[in-house]
XYZ file of C-alpha atoms in Angstrom:
753
model
C -32.241 3.979 97.425
C -31.161 0.347 97.458
C -34.003 -0.581 95.114
C -32.793 2.030 92.636
C -29.282 0.608 92.761
C -30.600 -2.911 92.305
C -32.641 -1.809 89.302
C -29.663 -0.041 87.782
C -27.435 -3.072 88.340
C -30.107 -5.315 86.836
C -30.371 -3.081 83.793
C -26.551 -2.943 83.488
C -26.200 -6.724 83.519
C -29.073 -7.119 81.099
C -27.397 -4.859 78.537
C -24.021 -6.545 79.012
C -25.577 -9.974 78.632
C -27.134 -8.891 75.345
C -23.833 -7.475 74.060
C -21.862 -10.594 75.066
C -24.455 -12.823 73.325
C -24.074 -10.813 70.114
C -20.261 -10.993 70.266
C -20.278 -14.756 70.868
C -22.692 -15.283 67.987
C -20.392 -13.322 65.657
C -17.294 -15.201 66.814
C -18.973 -18.571 66.185
C -19.878 -17.708 62.534
C -17.836 -20.305 60.544
C -17.065 -20.053 56.806
C -18.736 -22.461 54.321
C -16.654 -25.105 52.559
C -16.701 -27.366 49.469
C -17.012 -31.150 49.540
C -13.826 -32.697 48.085
C -15.098 -35.870 46.396
C -11.976 -36.555 44.298
C -11.210 -36.189 40.544
C -13.547 -39.035 39.512
C -16.618 -37.397 41.043
C -19.036 -35.141 39.147
C -19.754 -32.977 42.182
C -17.685 -31.235 44.809
C -15.109 -28.498 44.363
C -14.193 -29.413 40.718
C -10.550 -30.135 41.676
C -8.650 -32.192 39.059
C -11.856 -32.475 37.002
C -11.319 -33.618 33.394
C -13.530 -32.904 30.365
C -13.342 -34.017 26.731
C -12.629 -31.304 24.167
C -15.603 -32.423 22.010
C -18.136 -31.782 24.788
C -21.025 -29.767 23.213
C -21.632 -26.218 24.373
C -24.535 -26.042 26.841
C -23.732 -29.376 28.526
C -24.038 -29.552 32.342
C -20.573 -30.900 33.137
C -20.318 -30.645 36.943
C -22.123 -29.722 40.160
C -20.386 -27.489 42.702
C -21.335 -28.877 46.114
C -20.607 -27.610 49.625
C -22.183 -26.670 52.938
C -22.118 -24.095 55.748
C -21.411 -25.249 59.354
C -24.257 -23.080 60.667
C -26.644 -24.541 58.076
C -27.078 -21.262 56.226
C -27.974 -21.303 52.546
C -24.869 -21.141 50.341
C -24.320 -19.773 46.841
C -21.647 -20.643 44.318
C -19.496 -18.625 41.959
C -16.972 -19.339 39.186
C -14.384 -17.083 37.545
C -11.291 -17.158 35.337
C -8.036 -15.264 35.193
C -8.326 -11.758 33.778
C -7.968 -11.689 29.999
C -8.533 -15.455 29.580
C -11.498 -17.145 27.918
C -14.405 -18.011 30.226
C -15.324 -21.606 29.360
C -17.887 -22.295 32.121
C -20.710 -20.610 33.985
C -22.362 -21.732 37.224
C -25.880 -21.408 38.591
C -25.280 -19.665 41.962
C -28.030 -21.584 43.745
C -27.914 -25.118 42.302
C -24.161 -25.191 41.620
C -24.714 -26.623 38.109
C -21.653 -25.866 35.933
C -22.379 -25.436 32.202
C -19.910 -25.356 29.268
C -20.316 -22.067 27.337
C -17.247 -22.000 25.059
C -15.825 -24.619 22.700
C -12.775 -26.480 24.045
C -9.637 -27.307 22.061
C -7.031 -29.471 23.764
C -4.479 -28.684 21.092
C -4.739 -24.988 21.995
C -5.125 -25.350 25.789
C -5.061 -28.664 27.656
C -5.381 -27.268 31.178
C -7.703 -24.576 32.547
C -7.212 -22.565 35.744
C -10.572 -21.847 37.393
C -11.512 -19.916 40.565
C -14.524 -21.477 42.327
C -16.124 -19.834 45.364
C -18.780 -20.609 47.972
C -20.426 -18.020 50.235
C -23.069 -17.940 52.989
C -23.638 -14.206 52.510
C -21.062 -13.239 55.153
C -18.071 -15.447 54.486
C -16.675 -16.238 51.048
C -14.216 -19.040 50.256
C -12.332 -19.036 46.925
C -10.351 -22.019 45.655
C -8.107 -22.218 42.580
C -8.523 -25.530 40.798
C -7.203 -27.076 37.573
C -9.487 -28.591 34.942
C -7.879 -30.967 32.430
C -9.059 -31.048 28.778
C -8.846 -34.574 27.348
C -8.270 -35.387 23.692
C -10.675 -36.443 20.944
C -9.811 -37.271 17.361
C -10.717 -33.860 15.885
C -7.529 -32.935 14.021
C -6.542 -33.924 10.502
C -2.935 -34.784 9.707
C -1.083 -31.701 8.478
C 1.586 -32.075 5.817
C 4.883 -30.383 6.589
C 7.168 -28.474 4.206
C 4.518 -27.902 1.543
C 4.476 -27.744 -1.442
C 6.070 -31.076 -2.374
C 8.201 -30.297 -5.431
C 11.020 -32.759 -6.112
C 13.723 -32.693 -8.786
C 15.540 -35.971 -9.561
C 17.834 -37.027 -12.416
C 16.253 -39.280 -14.978
C 19.030 -41.884 -14.485
C 18.134 -42.431 -10.794
C 18.204 -46.174 -10.099
C 14.977 -48.148 -9.541
C 14.179 -48.629 -5.852
C 15.998 -45.432 -4.820
C 14.419 -43.277 -2.125
C 13.861 -39.776 -3.481
C 11.912 -37.920 -0.762
C 10.377 -38.267 2.680
C 6.814 -37.043 3.113
C 5.980 -35.956 6.635
C 2.591 -35.158 8.182
C 1.849 -34.324 11.808
C -1.428 -34.996 13.654
C -1.847 -32.928 16.832
C -4.130 -35.523 18.431
C -2.854 -37.988 21.019
C -2.749 -41.782 20.995
C -3.929 -43.611 17.891
C -5.512 -40.400 16.612
C -2.048 -38.848 16.446
C -0.360 -41.682 14.500
C -0.046 -41.136 10.736
C 0.243 -43.607 7.845
C 0.764 -42.786 4.171
C -0.310 -44.169 0.820
C -0.520 -42.956 -2.782
C -3.793 -42.547 -4.622
C -3.917 -45.502 -6.991
C -2.815 -44.924 -10.578
C -1.959 -47.681 -13.052
C 0.865 -45.654 -14.641
C 2.672 -44.457 -11.530
C 6.354 -45.249 -11.275
C 6.578 -44.541 -7.547
C 5.671 -46.124 -4.224
C 5.580 -44.840 -0.637
C 6.360 -46.529 2.673
C 3.174 -46.444 4.750
C 4.932 -45.856 8.069
C 7.959 -43.686 7.294
C 6.547 -41.714 4.338
C 9.677 -42.423 2.249
C 8.940 -42.071 -1.474
C 10.802 -44.441 -3.817
C 10.999 -45.360 -7.486
C 9.287 -48.702 -7.984
C 11.628 -51.627 -8.613
C 11.930 -52.244 -12.335
C 10.747 -48.727 -13.256
C 12.945 -46.059 -14.914
C 12.463 -42.362 -15.583
C 12.678 -40.741 -19.013
C 12.786 -36.952 -19.320
C 12.068 -37.058 -23.051
C 8.860 -39.065 -22.496
C 7.529 -37.615 -19.219
C 9.411 -34.624 -17.819
C 6.980 -34.143 -14.892
C 5.025 -36.586 -12.709
C 2.080 -35.668 -10.475
C 0.871 -37.853 -7.599
C -1.604 -37.509 -4.757
C -0.394 -38.663 -1.341
C -2.903 -39.400 1.439
C -2.067 -39.127 5.143
C -4.426 -41.065 7.455
C -4.479 -41.065 11.233
C -5.093 -44.144 13.425
C -8.643 -43.126 14.251
C -10.274 -42.366 17.578
C -13.419 -41.180 19.304
C -15.099 -37.938 18.247
C -18.517 -37.144 19.759
C -18.926 -40.826 20.817
C -18.234 -42.114 17.292
C -15.128 -43.718 15.829
C -13.593 -41.189 13.430
C -10.680 -41.566 10.972
C -9.255 -38.299 9.588
C -7.305 -37.957 6.310
C -5.511 -35.233 4.356
C -4.250 -35.141 0.773
C -1.411 -33.316 -0.956
C 0.012 -33.225 -4.463
C 3.605 -34.284 -5.101
C 5.256 -32.791 -8.173
C 8.324 -34.657 -9.433
C 10.394 -32.840 -12.041
C 12.723 -35.152 -13.938
C 16.143 -33.618 -14.595
C 17.392 -34.384 -18.056
C 20.504 -36.553 -18.253
C 22.828 -36.705 -21.203
C 21.515 -39.933 -22.657
C 20.106 -38.882 -26.049
C 22.056 -38.166 -29.236
C 21.555 -34.960 -31.241
C 18.690 -34.831 -33.761
C 18.720 -33.079 -37.144
C 15.712 -30.825 -37.793
C 14.131 -30.499 -41.252
C 15.548 -33.659 -42.829
C 15.962 -34.767 -45.555
C 18.275 -31.983 -46.752
C 18.602 -30.970 -50.405
C 20.951 -28.389 -51.871
C 21.780 -27.098 -55.345
C 24.780 -25.669 -57.151
C 24.094 -23.396 -60.107
C 26.380 -22.530 -62.948
C 26.526 -18.948 -61.736
C 27.669 -19.968 -58.267
C 31.137 -18.993 -57.087
C 33.377 -20.390 -54.347
C 32.011 -19.404 -50.963
C 28.367 -19.617 -52.040
C 26.055 -20.887 -49.289
C 24.414 -24.136 -50.370
C 22.152 -24.745 -47.355
C 22.198 -24.813 -43.568
C 21.689 -27.960 -41.563
C 20.377 -27.675 -38.026
C 20.623 -30.167 -35.181
C 19.733 -29.896 -31.511
C 20.677 -31.925 -28.470
C 18.099 -34.595 -27.715
C 18.473 -33.786 -24.007
C 16.402 -30.606 -23.988
C 16.525 -30.175 -20.219
C 20.253 -29.399 -20.375
C 21.237 -29.111 -24.053
C 24.882 -29.017 -25.137
C 26.347 -27.019 -28.045
C 26.489 -28.808 -31.423
C 29.616 -29.223 -33.551
C 29.158 -29.920 -37.286
C 31.649 -31.768 -39.515
C 31.758 -33.561 -42.888
C 32.346 -37.303 -42.788
C 32.696 -37.946 -46.542
C 31.102 -37.449 -49.972
C 32.381 -33.967 -50.800
C 35.360 -34.699 -53.081
C 36.893 -31.657 -51.424
C 34.475 -29.183 -53.074
C 32.174 -28.542 -50.074
C 32.759 -27.386 -46.503
C 30.556 -27.003 -43.423
C 30.803 -24.346 -40.698
C 31.359 -26.260 -37.449
C 29.073 -23.977 -35.378
C 26.345 -22.740 -37.765
C 25.984 -25.867 -39.949
C 26.249 -23.770 -43.115
C 27.480 -25.801 -46.120
C 29.398 -23.740 -48.692
C 30.872 -24.329 -52.159
C 34.705 -24.406 -52.368
C 35.098 -24.607 -56.220
C 33.584 -23.236 -59.384
C 30.751 -25.300 -60.866
C 32.830 -26.167 -63.939
C 35.253 -27.961 -61.637
C 32.558 -30.262 -60.292
C 32.827 -33.752 -61.710
C 29.425 -35.053 -60.497
C 25.889 -33.825 -60.973
C 24.814 -35.281 -57.632
C 26.659 -35.313 -54.331
C 25.587 -37.099 -51.176
C 27.414 -35.501 -48.273
C 27.446 -37.118 -44.827
C 27.269 -34.455 -42.090
C 27.988 -35.366 -38.473
C 26.493 -33.369 -35.578
C 28.365 -33.977 -32.300
C 27.697 -32.729 -28.772
C 30.472 -30.579 -27.316
C 31.580 -31.449 -23.805
C 32.786 -29.001 -21.124
C 36.321 -29.114 -22.552
C 35.153 -28.951 -26.184
C 35.541 -32.709 -26.529
C 33.252 -34.397 -29.077
C 30.692 -36.667 -27.401
C 27.474 -38.271 -28.676
C 26.778 -37.671 -32.351
C 24.367 -38.372 -35.184
C 24.829 -38.385 -38.990
C 22.555 -37.201 -41.757
C 22.906 -37.166 -45.559
C 22.678 -33.919 -47.534
C 21.922 -34.326 -51.251
C 23.455 -31.594 -53.470
C 22.445 -31.385 -57.121
C 24.159 -29.281 -59.776
C 21.611 -27.333 -61.906
C 21.635 -24.239 -64.043
C 17.974 -23.081 -64.898
C 15.364 -21.182 -62.880
C 11.931 -22.024 -64.233
C 10.086 -23.272 -61.182
C 8.797 -21.220 -58.210
C 8.830 -22.679 -54.677
C 5.786 -24.818 -53.928
C 4.285 -26.042 -50.646
C 3.137 -29.635 -50.393
C 0.972 -31.477 -47.919
C 0.249 -35.135 -47.494
C -2.071 -35.051 -50.534
C -0.073 -32.860 -52.867
C 0.371 -29.114 -53.393
C -1.442 -26.944 -50.851
C -1.703 -23.276 -49.989
C -3.486 -23.717 -46.663
C -2.543 -25.833 -43.656
C -4.616 -26.218 -40.505
C -3.839 -27.660 -37.096
C -5.886 -27.947 -33.881
C -4.097 -27.702 -30.534
C -4.553 -26.618 -26.923
C -3.677 -23.075 -25.904
C -0.377 -22.294 -24.161
C 1.821 -25.101 -25.537
C 5.313 -25.058 -23.961
C 7.967 -22.905 -25.623
C 10.137 -24.955 -27.972
C 7.340 -27.391 -28.827
C 7.017 -28.394 -32.491
C 3.586 -28.120 -34.138
C 3.522 -31.783 -35.098
C 0.071 -31.607 -36.653
C 1.481 -29.643 -39.608
C 2.968 -31.834 -42.368
C 4.510 -29.282 -44.743
C 7.141 -29.811 -47.427
C 8.487 -26.974 -49.581
C 10.190 -27.640 -52.902
C 11.755 -25.727 -55.767
C 12.389 -28.022 -58.728
C 15.136 -25.823 -60.180
C 18.773 -26.658 -59.638
C 21.482 -24.887 -57.740
C 20.935 -21.243 -56.788
C 17.660 -21.214 -58.689
C 16.236 -23.511 -56.005
C 17.565 -21.569 -53.037
C 14.960 -19.637 -51.069
C 14.196 -18.330 -47.609
C 11.245 -19.239 -45.431
C 9.524 -16.631 -43.263
C 6.394 -16.497 -41.122
C 4.262 -13.356 -41.300
C 1.882 -12.787 -38.384
C 1.982 -11.829 -34.680
C 5.627 -11.156 -33.911
C 7.840 -13.743 -32.211
C 5.016 -16.181 -31.466
C 6.254 -18.916 -33.819
C 9.438 -19.454 -35.809
C 10.062 -21.563 -38.868
C 12.936 -24.018 -39.396
C 14.841 -24.111 -41.670
C 15.001 -20.478 -42.659
C 17.069 -21.133 -45.786
C 16.187 -23.997 -48.106
C 17.924 -25.352 -51.158
C 15.575 -27.230 -53.404
C 13.462 -29.035 -50.812
C 12.921 -29.290 -47.062
C 10.471 -30.390 -44.395
C 9.040 -27.234 -42.788
C 9.023 -27.237 -38.978
C 7.160 -24.595 -36.995
C 8.262 -24.146 -33.368
C 6.544 -22.297 -30.498
C 8.479 -19.288 -29.192
C 5.947 -17.383 -27.020
C 3.595 -19.713 -25.132
C 1.696 -16.883 -23.405
C 0.692 -15.305 -26.732
C -1.113 -18.470 -27.815
C -4.182 -17.706 -25.710
C -7.675 -18.951 -26.541
C -9.253 -15.992 -24.755
C -7.411 -13.539 -27.024
C -8.532 -15.383 -30.118
C -9.594 -18.941 -30.856
C -7.934 -18.865 -34.294
C -4.393 -17.759 -35.128
C -3.514 -17.127 -38.773
C 0.002 -16.793 -40.235
C 1.389 -16.473 -43.736
C 4.244 -18.810 -44.625
C 6.415 -17.198 -47.322
C 9.007 -18.888 -49.512
C 11.051 -16.327 -51.503
C 13.995 -17.141 -53.778
C 17.225 -15.444 -52.765
C 19.773 -15.340 -55.595
C 17.584 -15.200 -58.697
C 16.531 -12.160 -60.727
C 12.997 -13.505 -60.886
C 12.640 -13.796 -57.085
C 9.916 -16.372 -57.489
C 7.864 -16.866 -54.306
C 5.005 -18.835 -52.790
C 2.650 -18.339 -49.856
C 0.589 -20.661 -47.704
C -1.883 -19.908 -44.931
C -1.142 -21.472 -41.553
C -4.365 -21.657 -39.531
C -4.157 -22.733 -35.884
C -7.449 -23.624 -34.220
C -7.012 -23.305 -30.469
C -8.733 -25.478 -27.891
C -9.531 -23.888 -24.571
C -8.142 -24.946 -21.178
C -9.271 -23.809 -17.762
C -6.475 -21.283 -17.274
C -8.479 -18.393 -15.822
C -10.212 -17.785 -12.517
C -13.551 -15.976 -12.203
C -13.067 -12.279 -11.423
C -15.548 -9.813 -9.956
C -15.918 -6.494 -11.720
C -15.380 -4.878 -8.305
C -13.647 -5.980 -5.115
C -16.320 -4.263 -3.012
C -20.087 -3.900 -3.332
C -22.011 -1.321 -1.302
C -25.787 -1.729 -1.008
C -28.623 -0.023 0.845
C -32.022 -1.470 1.687
C -34.872 0.100 3.691
C -35.744 -1.528 6.984
C -38.984 -3.525 7.134
C -38.436 -4.628 3.521
C -40.315 -7.908 2.947
C -38.424 -11.213 2.886
C -36.999 -12.019 -0.537
C -36.257 -8.377 -1.403
C -33.348 -7.802 -3.798
C -30.337 -6.118 -2.194
C -27.612 -5.910 -4.849
C -26.376 -7.820 -7.880
C -22.749 -8.943 -8.084
C -21.097 -9.918 -11.329
C -18.021 -12.010 -12.033
C -16.758 -13.261 -15.364
C -14.546 -16.147 -16.416
C -13.194 -15.786 -19.952
C -12.793 -19.555 -20.334
C -15.245 -21.301 -22.630
C -17.926 -23.894 -22.033
C -18.424 -25.247 -18.529
C -15.086 -23.708 -17.486
C -16.542 -20.266 -18.095
C -19.702 -20.824 -16.078
C -19.628 -19.041 -12.727
C -21.412 -20.205 -9.584
C -21.989 -17.721 -6.774
C -22.135 -18.425 -3.045
C -22.241 -16.304 0.086
C -20.037 -16.582 3.173
C -19.317 -14.865 6.471
C -20.907 -14.287 9.859
C -22.892 -11.305 8.557
C -24.627 -13.298 5.804
C -27.258 -15.105 7.903
C -30.127 -12.912 6.689
C -29.147 -13.036 2.989
C -29.097 -15.469 0.067
C -27.511 -15.262 -3.385
C -28.787 -16.730 -6.637
C -26.059 -19.185 -7.726
C -26.153 -18.194 -11.391
C -27.406 -14.593 -11.587
C -25.461 -13.230 -8.599
C -28.513 -11.383 -7.216
C -28.307 -11.053 -3.431
C -31.669 -10.995 -1.667
C -32.981 -11.325 1.863
C -34.110 -14.578 3.425
C -37.862 -15.152 3.250
C -38.090 -14.956 7.034
C -35.623 -12.046 7.439
C -36.856 -8.941 9.228
C -34.457 -6.020 8.817
C -34.615 -3.484 11.613
C -32.231 -0.512 11.631
C -32.843 -0.076 15.350
C -31.504 -3.596 16.003
C -28.660 -3.688 13.455
C -27.976 -1.334 10.580
C -24.657 -2.610 9.140
C -23.896 -6.015 7.612
C -20.854 -7.199 5.724
C -19.957 -10.573 4.267
C -18.161 -12.172 1.308
C -19.368 -13.580 -1.984
C -17.458 -16.231 -3.886
C -17.391 -16.730 -7.643
C -16.261 -20.267 -8.481
C -15.845 -22.227 -11.696
C -16.464 -25.949 -12.188
C -12.934 -26.916 -11.123
C -13.004 -24.901 -7.906
C -11.012 -21.861 -9.035
C -12.505 -18.850 -7.319
C -12.207 -15.235 -6.241
C -13.881 -13.241 -3.464
C -15.530 -9.851 -3.139
C -16.763 -8.098 -0.010
C -20.332 -6.807 0.316
C -21.370 -3.997 2.677
C -25.134 -3.644 3.319
C -26.644 -0.650 5.134
C -30.202 -0.933 6.479
C -31.863 2.459 5.957
C -33.887 3.757 8.858
C -37.612 4.453 8.279
C -39.774 6.583 10.530
C -41.731 3.701 12.071
C -41.872 4.688 15.760
C -44.030 7.257 17.544
C -42.492 9.446 20.246
C -43.322 8.142 23.728
C -43.454 10.273 26.877
C -41.775 9.166 30.074
C -44.580 8.905 32.651
C -42.356 10.044 35.522
C -42.140 13.512 33.964
C -45.919 14.087 33.746
C -46.480 15.278 37.355
C -44.349 18.348 38.087
C -43.943 20.873 40.902
C -42.611 24.153 39.538
C -40.716 26.633 41.677
C -41.144 30.167 40.449
C -38.018 31.084 38.519
C -36.977 27.492 37.743
C -38.092 25.389 34.743
C -39.429 21.826 34.776
C -38.636 19.315 32.055
C -40.629 16.670 30.263
C -39.074 14.040 28.043
C -40.186 11.824 25.171
C -38.177 9.124 23.397
C -38.369 8.046 19.735
C -36.932 4.532 19.128
C -36.003 5.209 15.491
C -32.304 4.718 14.774
C -31.277 7.841 12.881
C -31.835 11.551 12.578
C -34.212 13.206 11.773
C -36.574 10.296 12.540
C -35.609 10.316 16.241
C -35.317 14.113 16.668
C -38.268 15.403 18.746
C -39.881 18.851 18.735
C -42.055 19.827 21.715
C -45.012 22.237 21.732
C -47.887 23.207 24.033
C -51.133 22.407 22.287
C -53.550 23.655 24.941
C -53.386 25.547 28.290
C -56.028 27.478 30.185
C -55.193 30.286 30.461
C -52.732 30.104 27.632
C -50.444 32.994 28.598
C -48.687 31.320 31.566
C -46.098 28.897 30.148
C -43.398 28.688 27.459
C -41.764 25.424 26.278
C -38.341 24.857 24.691
C -39.089 22.966 21.472
C -35.762 21.102 21.561
C -35.223 20.222 25.254
C -38.819 20.012 26.525
C -38.171 22.511 29.345
C -41.374 24.274 30.514
C -41.041 27.587 32.351
C -43.235 30.493 33.370
C -43.330 33.505 31.137
C -40.767 36.165 32.137
C -43.293 38.585 33.691
C -44.411 35.994 36.318
C -41.967 36.469 39.193
C -44.088 35.737 42.330
C -47.077 33.764 43.574
C -49.051 37.007 43.827
C -48.902 37.445 40.064
C -49.960 33.821 39.578
C -52.938 34.233 41.908
C -53.993 37.341 40.041
C -54.115 35.369 36.829
C -56.203 32.450 38.101
C -58.998 32.037 40.630
C -57.671 28.577 41.592
C -56.160 28.740 45.054
C -54.074 25.602 44.624
C -52.265 27.012 41.536
C -52.390 23.770 39.526
C -52.427 23.621 35.715
C -52.907 20.825 33.207
C -51.114 21.323 29.898
C -51.680 19.351 26.682
C -48.139 18.885 25.309
C -47.239 17.419 21.900
C -44.012 15.598 20.919
C -43.463 15.394 17.124
C -40.532 13.672 15.383
C -38.739 15.001 12.292
C -39.393 12.010 10.029
C -41.360 11.894 6.812
C -44.192 11.276 7.349
C -43.954 12.813 10.793
C -45.484 11.098 13.860
C -46.652 12.847 17.019
C -47.909 11.998 20.499
C -49.740 14.200 23.021
C -49.975 13.911 26.808
C -51.326 15.891 29.759
C -48.707 17.411 32.088
C -49.920 18.475 35.562
C -47.911 21.361 37.056
C -48.201 22.628 40.641
C -46.692 26.115 41.045
C -45.125 26.869 44.432
C -42.456 29.019 46.023
C -38.997 27.872 47.033
C -39.362 27.183 50.857
C -42.587 25.197 50.533
C -41.027 23.280 47.651
C -38.050 22.198 49.758
C -40.270 20.777 52.525
C -42.453 18.979 50.009
C -39.408 17.697 48.145
C -37.897 16.357 51.370
C -40.976 14.347 52.354
C -41.569 13.239 48.783
C -37.919 12.162 48.682
C -38.435 9.927 51.711
C -40.820 7.765 49.696
C -37.898 6.905 47.454
C -35.669 5.938 50.414
C -37.431 3.134 52.335
C -34.256 2.277 54.260
C -34.081 5.814 55.680
C -37.772 5.734 56.648
C -37.254 2.349 58.375
C -34.249 3.718 60.268
C -36.158 6.779 61.478
C -39.094 4.614 62.571
C -36.788 2.200 64.430
C -35.096 5.086 66.264
C -38.481 6.527 67.354
C -39.713 3.124 68.622
C -36.441 2.581 70.491
C -36.622 5.966 72.175
C -40.241 5.346 73.255
C -39.337 1.932 74.749
C -36.319 3.373 76.581
C -38.383 6.267 78.028
C -41.094 3.832 79.143
C -38.544 1.682 80.996
C -36.940 4.683 82.668
C -40.301 6.176 83.817
C -41.563 2.821 85.088
C -38.356 2.227 87.045
C -38.476 5.699 88.628
C -42.121 5.336 89.714
C -41.407 1.934 91.175
C -38.484 3.227 93.197
C -40.538 6.129 94.634
C -43.371 3.824 95.647
C -41.035 1.462 97.484
C -39.359 4.352 99.332
C -42.659 5.847 100.448
C -43.985 2.568 101.807
C -40.906 2.108 103.979
C -41.113 5.597 105.515
C -44.849 5.501 106.578
C -46.321 2.066 106.272
C -49.185 2.576 108.895
C -50.272 5.861 107.446
C -50.723 4.179 104.168
C -52.803 1.479 105.739
C -54.974 3.935 107.661
C -55.524 5.963 104.603
C -56.592 2.941 102.747
C -58.988 1.881 105.468
C -60.443 5.337 105.720
C -61.118 5.424 102.070
C -63.284 2.414 102.357
C -65.448 3.734 105.206
C -68.995 4.613 104.292
């Protein structure tokens, strides 16, 4: 009895000792930790680590390093805040940290990173900051673009007129900006290199009448710095447009001088002799003109102070001279109608009485009926066609030499000055509609200049052709005939296959009208475009596969020689071809069929689109052939409806194991169609047997369960062995104490012969 108690106590303490050892081992399991080697180290926990923004992607930038107190193997991890960009990845075993995204200090100069270390049981996570250091990768950016300045033409030399400002986002010397103007021998301006203040050069003056607009190129340059281990200086350019505001510094100018007028014997008081016309020389801000007679009229002529019309005040018989030279003054009117700057011209008036000469047009070499001029398209409105030297004359006197001038041609494109002429005048043709003078609409403009007498019965007249030969300018951008191009190309097309042709036109002439095509965008890697024909074709090495990618889109640019361009978008669809055979899944080829329930086989076609990847199933061969049906769409195989028990199956076949092999075909719907056949082995059974088989077959897929069951069985056997051995031992000890001699005698007796 005591031996049993001692054995039980021994067993009790043994179990408790084992449990206490396990508990102590668990309590002494310490967490791993990182080495903190400081911010200047390249290994440790990455705390306060700094990295340059121009570090190439794929660079090993750091090594996470730590240990476990128990010496267990550790693994590393790295993560970022949810929704933020993941810039690094770490190898969990070696701890190597690799840059996987491009850095930009100007966008984000500090990164928050979660690093972790684990021994498989304990996991330590630390939040660290990584600092992104600067490199000289930013160009100076001009502020307040565009630079358009308006200054009066009487601004003093040396005056500051504008401050150009550019900002560089880099730090240090790379963020400092200096300025200078692109050199030009005729520029009237200078810029302070540090402040960007633009001034008129000392000794230089502005003149609206000579140059109403100035264009300059300003360059902003940073102080330079390191970029990818090289010294880099970045610059930017911008155009400054300076519009000169006209100041009142130019006297009026008479148009169409010299002036000639005539008085005829049939004229009466109030008859219009001629009209003089003057305009303010300051065309940017012209003032009204006031006309007046200075002298030379003897009181027989008057001028309208606003229209400049000179009229007769007396009958011709009262005129004492055959020739009058009248001085006409044209004065600018101030805001309060005060007379300001003025100019004087002489009008010659002759007294005549016969009409025997028609008007005649004269050029530099005598009488002409055709005048030609060559000029650039789109001259500014109000510009005089200075290439035309035309004089019109009527040799009669008085009213017989009075006629009107008129231009016949496209309406309101040009106007002629003067419109009424007496005897003789210089003909001036002025631009009214700049947009209508367009080379692309017609390289030649033709007008008829008419001179028709006004107050004569004969109404003599003359005509002259005005021919304007236009020179082209680059005033148009290339334009595609469509904003979008949609193309389709079969997959597996050979490299260099044509995809689509794009077309853009530039109506300008010569080199300005030549269009160069280029291709842009992330989806254009597999395509090229012919720079002159616009034909888009695949790269020589390109392999188009609809199963990999079937949609591409990118942009094409049409650009002229001066960089004017337009864009169009191209959408390319890769058409699927039937280039894959159906393939059966091997795990579906061995089947156990329960009577009343179907089994399913499955095949996959890797083509991208229907009907190429749509599969139709059929049974090609079965012996006997009246046992199974198959669903052509799903691949489900089931027994024919009349087979409802194993007895019926055994009546059909002599095979006791009830196993069939079927030859099944999978055919796709492509053209041409591809098919694959396979043998499916089917074992027909009833429900109860199937469940037992399924259970044991299922165990093969669950090794952990099998291991658990085996461990339990081994444990039970060991425990039973211990218990039986202990019980037998206790009984033997008890028996020996009760009858020790008997045992001895029995033993001795057994050994007697």
